[in-house]
Amino acid sequence: DVKVTQSSRYLVKRTGEKVFLECVQDMDHENMFWYRQDPGLGLRLIYFSYDVKMKEKGDIPEGYSVSREKKERFSLILESASTNQTSMYLCASRYREETQYFGPGTRLLVL
Amino acid sequence: RKEVEQDPGPFNVPEGATVAFNCTYSNSASQSFFWYRQDCRKEPKLLMSVYSSGNEDGRFTAQLNRASQYISLLIRDSKLSDSATYLCVVTPETHSGGYQKVTFGTGTKLQVIP
């Protein structure tokens, strides 16, 4: 079974803090993704990576950056957290054009 | 027009009922289609792929209508455990780097009532 893990299930941060969300997959997938999910807006792609050190902006990259130094790990960074970044963050991985596998999600609250 | 559209529901149906959801997509060049299921406060999980010829998995049937640009999910003999949000997923285009952009619908909520 594919396993995608995320570093935290719940996180509370203050405005202006730097926040790191980590995602690890154990199936040697090339493609990894970061989404946020908000009520009524569905899943929105923040960034994706199709190889080590490669990254591409998704639909809503503003306020975020990513890092992929190793194939199994894809990190999402909020340089200076703001209250409008309170959301559910979901990481996913995928082998080529096959289905995506999601991690359990991180619920981030920015106060 | 949104790339992928779904009726948000909720669909409240009694146990044993048959229920169907549709999902429309705007890009006629779309290539692959999926249905995901998401339980409350959990991550989405693949329910089934949608093939051109239609496919069935137990009580679930998925169909694709390319002419009208929609996919459908039919659930027969609904169970309480079917209560969830159902997301449709479309891959409309190929990114320049070879990646296929994936677009998720906002989901349709199903509540099966005893």
Tab-separated table of C-alpha atoms in Angstrom:
chain	number	residue	atom	x	y	z
A	1	ASP	CA	0.000	0.000	0.000
A	2	VAL	CA	1.123	3.515	-0.789
A	3	LYS	CA	1.723	5.541	2.289
A	4	VAL	CA	1.800	9.328	2.370
A	5	THR	CA	2.457	10.889	5.743
A	6	GLN	CA	2.306	14.470	6.895
A	7	SER	CA	4.279	15.839	9.801
A	8	SER	CA	1.345	17.179	11.798
A	9	ARG	CA	-2.407	16.559	11.909
A	10	TYR	CA	-3.138	19.822	13.724
A	11	LEU	CA	-1.090	22.982	13.976
A	12	VAL	CA	-1.715	26.350	15.606
A	13	LYS	CA	0.526	29.252	14.651
A	14	ARG	CA	0.557	32.986	15.100
A	15	THR	CA	0.430	35.586	12.345
A	16	GLY	CA	3.884	36.265	10.971
A	17	GLU	CA	5.389	32.950	12.006
A	18	LYS	CA	7.234	30.786	9.511
A	19	VAL	CA	5.494	27.447	9.114
A	20	PHE	CA	6.876	24.202	7.702
A	21	LEU	CA	4.611	21.393	6.571
A	22	GLU	CA	6.363	18.184	5.674
A	23	CYS	CA	5.141	15.360	3.477
A	24	VAL	CA	6.806	11.997	2.939
A	25	GLN	CA	5.808	9.200	0.564
A	26	ASP	CA	7.257	5.725	0.530
A	27	MET	CA	6.504	4.588	-3.031
A	28	ASP	CA	9.206	6.322	-5.040
A	29	HIS	CA	6.657	8.524	-6.821
A	30	GLU	CA	8.022	11.267	-9.045
A	31	ASN	CA	5.078	13.615	-8.663
A	32	MET	CA	4.115	15.280	-5.415
A	33	PHE	CA	1.516	17.958	-4.724
A	34	TRP	CA	0.365	20.383	-2.091
A	35	TYR	CA	-3.290	21.413	-1.948
A	36	ARG	CA	-5.391	23.402	0.416
A	37	GLN	CA	-9.032	22.592	0.950
A	38	ASP	CA	-11.586	25.129	2.092
A	39	PRO	CA	-15.370	24.810	2.425
A	40	GLY	CA	-17.117	25.643	-0.829
A	41	LEU	CA	-13.839	26.020	-2.709
A	42	GLY	CA	-12.755	22.416	-2.901
A	43	LEU	CA	-9.171	21.376	-3.408
A	44	ARG	CA	-6.882	24.029	-4.824
A	45	LEU	CA	-3.381	23.272	-6.004
A	46	ILE	CA	-0.650	25.354	-4.388
A	47	TYR	CA	2.512	23.800	-5.823
A	48	PHE	CA	3.610	20.563	-7.387
A	49	SER	CA	6.884	18.868	-8.122
A	50	TYR	CA	7.586	16.284	-10.802
A	51	ASP	CA	11.152	15.545	-9.815
A	52	VAL	CA	13.756	16.272	-7.176
A	53	LYS	CA	14.554	19.990	-7.019
A	54	MET	CA	11.821	20.674	-9.582
A	55	LYS	CA	8.788	22.715	-8.638
A	56	GLU	CA	5.934	24.353	-10.453
A	57	LYS	CA	3.341	26.838	-9.285
A	58	GLY	CA	-0.188	25.665	-9.029
A	59	ASP	CA	-3.291	27.814	-8.973
A	60	ILE	CA	-2.680	29.649	-5.684
A	61	PRO	CA	1.073	29.832	-4.937
A	62	GLU	CA	1.095	33.302	-3.386
A	63	GLY	CA	2.365	33.287	0.177
A	64	TYR	CA	3.832	29.797	-0.143
A	65	SER	CA	7.072	28.195	-1.205
A	66	VAL	CA	8.155	24.572	-1.491
A	67	SER	CA	11.242	22.453	-1.286
A	68	ARG	CA	12.003	19.037	-2.735
A	69	GLU	CA	15.553	18.018	-1.892
A	70	LYS	CA	14.803	14.298	-1.836
A	71	LYS	CA	12.393	12.299	-3.939
A	72	GLU	CA	10.352	11.087	-0.994
A	73	ARG	CA	9.942	14.439	0.737
A	74	PHE	CA	8.052	17.559	-0.314
A	75	SER	CA	7.858	20.499	2.066
A	76	LEU	CA	5.452	23.419	2.038
A	77	ILE	CA	6.629	26.641	3.632
A	78	LEU	CA	4.538	29.579	4.732
A	79	GLU	CA	7.120	32.340	4.965
A	80	SER	CA	4.945	34.595	7.107
A	81	ALA	CA	1.688	32.986	8.116
A	82	SER	CA	-1.499	34.998	7.789
A	83	THR	CA	-5.008	34.316	9.039
A	84	ASN	CA	-6.258	33.682	5.498
A	85	GLN	CA	-3.929	30.702	5.356
A	86	THR	CA	-5.982	28.912	7.970
A	87	SER	CA	-7.028	25.802	6.104
A	88	MET	CA	-6.716	22.074	5.641
A	89	TYR	CA	-3.491	21.259	3.789
A	90	LEU	CA	-3.297	18.031	1.851
A	91	CYS	CA	-0.219	16.477	0.336
A	92	ALA	CA	-0.481	13.913	-2.461
A	93	SER	CA	1.857	11.814	-4.524
A	94	ARG	CA	1.452	10.072	-7.829
A	95	TYR	CA	3.361	7.760	-10.108
A	96	ARG	CA	3.371	9.309	-13.585
A	97	GLU	CA	-0.250	9.563	-14.781
A	98	GLU	CA	-1.826	7.211	-12.311
A	99	THR	CA	-4.117	8.090	-9.444
A	100	GLN	CA	-3.110	10.423	-6.634
A	101	TYR	CA	-2.646	9.212	-3.075
A	102	PHE	CA	-3.274	11.681	-0.311
A	103	GLY	CA	-1.789	12.124	3.113
A	104	PRO	CA	-4.103	12.511	6.126
A	105	GLY	CA	-3.981	16.302	5.975
A	106	THR	CA	-2.819	19.047	8.322
A	107	ARG	CA	-5.380	21.392	9.827
A	108	LEU	CA	-3.608	24.706	10.258
A	109	LEU	CA	-5.038	27.498	12.357
A	110	VAL	CA	-3.319	30.878	12.150
A	111	LEU	CA	-4.239	33.230	14.974
B	1	ARG	CA	-17.502	28.596	-16.348
B	2	LYS	CA	-15.620	26.459	-13.859
B	3	GLU	CA	-13.407	23.709	-15.259
B	4	VAL	CA	-15.228	21.097	-13.213
B	5	GLU	CA	-18.637	21.570	-11.638
B	6	GLN	CA	-20.609	19.503	-9.182
B	7	ASP	CA	-23.868	20.012	-7.334
B	8	PRO	CA	-22.741	20.457	-3.716
B	9	GLY	CA	-25.866	18.788	-2.328
B	10	PRO	CA	-26.469	17.575	0.249
B	11	PHE	CA	-28.298	14.612	-1.197
B	12	ASN	CA	-30.295	13.058	1.652
B	13	VAL	CA	-31.463	9.585	0.688
B	14	PRO	CA	-32.936	6.662	2.644
B	15	GLU	CA	-31.038	3.429	3.043
B	16	GLY	CA	-31.535	1.176	0.057
B	17	ALA	CA	-32.203	4.001	-2.366
B	18	THR	CA	-30.409	4.564	-5.641
B	19	VAL	CA	-28.712	7.915	-6.048
B	20	ALA	CA	-26.812	9.476	-8.929
B	21	PHE	CA	-24.412	12.405	-9.145
B	22	ASN	CA	-23.201	14.210	-12.213
B	23	CYS	CA	-20.071	16.207	-12.786
B	24	THR	CA	-19.635	18.478	-15.795
B	25	TYR	CA	-16.317	19.545	-17.243
B	26	SER	CA	-15.552	22.377	-19.626
B	27	ASN	CA	-12.481	21.216	-21.519
B	28	SER	CA	-13.417	18.840	-24.317
B	29	ALA	CA	-9.793	17.685	-24.509
B	30	SER	CA	-9.995	16.181	-21.036
B	31	GLN	CA	-8.370	12.804	-20.910
B	32	SER	CA	-8.855	10.991	-17.619
B	33	PHE	CA	-11.655	10.961	-15.089
B	34	PHE	CA	-11.991	9.680	-11.555
B	35	TRP	CA	-14.352	9.638	-8.615
B	36	TYR	CA	-12.878	10.119	-5.149
B	37	ARG	CA	-14.610	9.711	-1.836
B	38	GLN	CA	-13.858	11.949	1.133
B	39	ASP	CA	-15.139	11.197	4.606
B	40	CYS	CA	-15.606	14.010	7.073
B	41	ARG	CA	-12.252	15.398	8.233
B	42	LYS	CA	-10.340	12.778	6.264
B	43	GLU	CA	-8.324	12.798	3.071
B	44	PRO	CA	-9.825	11.989	-0.358
B	45	LYS	CA	-9.428	8.400	-1.496
B	46	LEU	CA	-9.878	6.968	-4.952
B	47	LEU	CA	-13.266	5.349	-5.408
B	48	MET	CA	-13.026	4.432	-9.059
B	49	SER	CA	-11.689	5.475	-12.419
B	50	VAL	CA	-14.143	6.335	-15.174
B	51	TYR	CA	-13.597	4.641	-18.493
B	52	SER	CA	-15.085	5.553	-21.851
B	53	SER	CA	-17.077	2.329	-21.895
B	54	GLY	CA	-18.340	2.861	-18.357
B	55	ASN	CA	-17.390	0.684	-15.430
B	56	GLU	CA	-18.993	-0.970	-12.479
B	57	ASP	CA	-17.667	-1.964	-9.090
B	58	GLY	CA	-20.266	-3.677	-6.953
B	59	ARG	CA	-23.000	-1.154	-6.159
B	60	PHE	CA	-21.138	1.670	-7.891
B	61	THR	CA	-21.335	2.497	-11.592
B	62	ALA	CA	-19.397	5.253	-13.287
B	63	GLN	CA	-20.097	6.555	-16.774
B	64	LEU	CA	-18.600	9.084	-19.128
B	65	ASN	CA	-20.554	11.110	-21.668
B	66	ARG	CA	-18.031	12.892	-23.867
B	67	ALA	CA	-20.642	14.464	-26.138
B	68	SER	CA	-22.283	16.290	-23.226
B	69	GLN	CA	-19.048	16.544	-21.227
B	70	TYR	CA	-20.071	14.995	-17.978
B	71	ILE	CA	-19.324	11.988	-15.840
B	72	SER	CA	-21.758	10.300	-13.523
B	73	LEU	CA	-21.671	8.108	-10.440
B	74	LEU	CA	-24.574	5.827	-9.597
B	75	ILE	CA	-24.853	4.194	-6.190
B	76	ARG	CA	-27.388	1.398	-5.809
B	77	ASP	CA	-28.777	0.064	-2.543
B	78	SER	CA	-27.283	2.918	-0.516
B	79	LYS	CA	-25.712	2.062	2.834
B	80	LEU	CA	-25.216	4.303	5.833
B	81	SER	CA	-21.486	3.898	5.257
B	82	ASP	CA	-21.821	5.528	1.845
B	83	SER	CA	-22.356	8.885	3.572
B	84	ALA	CA	-19.449	11.037	2.406
B	85	THR	CA	-18.510	13.723	-0.066
B	86	TYR	CA	-17.845	12.514	-3.599
B	87	LEU	CA	-15.301	14.441	-5.632
B	88	CYS	CA	-14.960	14.197	-9.358
B	89	VAL	CA	-11.506	14.598	-10.814
B	90	VAL	CA	-10.584	15.523	-14.367
B	91	THR	CA	-7.222	15.727	-16.070
B	92	PRO	CA	-7.810	18.341	-18.743
B	93	GLU	CA	-4.435	18.994	-20.225
B	94	THR	CA	-0.825	18.065	-20.288
B	95	HIS	CA	1.606	20.445	-18.675
B	96	SER	CA	4.644	21.460	-20.673
B	97	GLY	CA	6.833	19.389	-18.383
B	98	GLY	CA	4.803	16.286	-19.111
B	99	TYR	CA	2.654	16.599	-16.035
B	100	GLN	CA	-1.097	16.266	-16.441
B	101	LYS	CA	-2.898	19.022	-14.571
B	102	VAL	CA	-5.516	17.549	-12.270
B	103	THR	CA	-8.663	19.456	-11.400
B	104	PHE	CA	-10.949	18.502	-8.549
B	105	GLY	CA	-14.606	19.334	-8.319
B	106	THR	CA	-15.805	20.834	-5.056
B	107	GLY	CA	-17.676	17.662	-4.220
B	108	THR	CA	-21.218	16.414	-3.707
B	109	LYS	CA	-22.251	15.554	-0.197
B	110	LEU	CA	-24.292	12.404	0.307
B	111	GLN	CA	-26.120	11.617	3.530
B	112	VAL	CA	-27.775	8.212	3.744
B	113	ILE	CA	-30.536	8.207	6.330
B	114	PRO	CA	-31.669	5.142	8.318
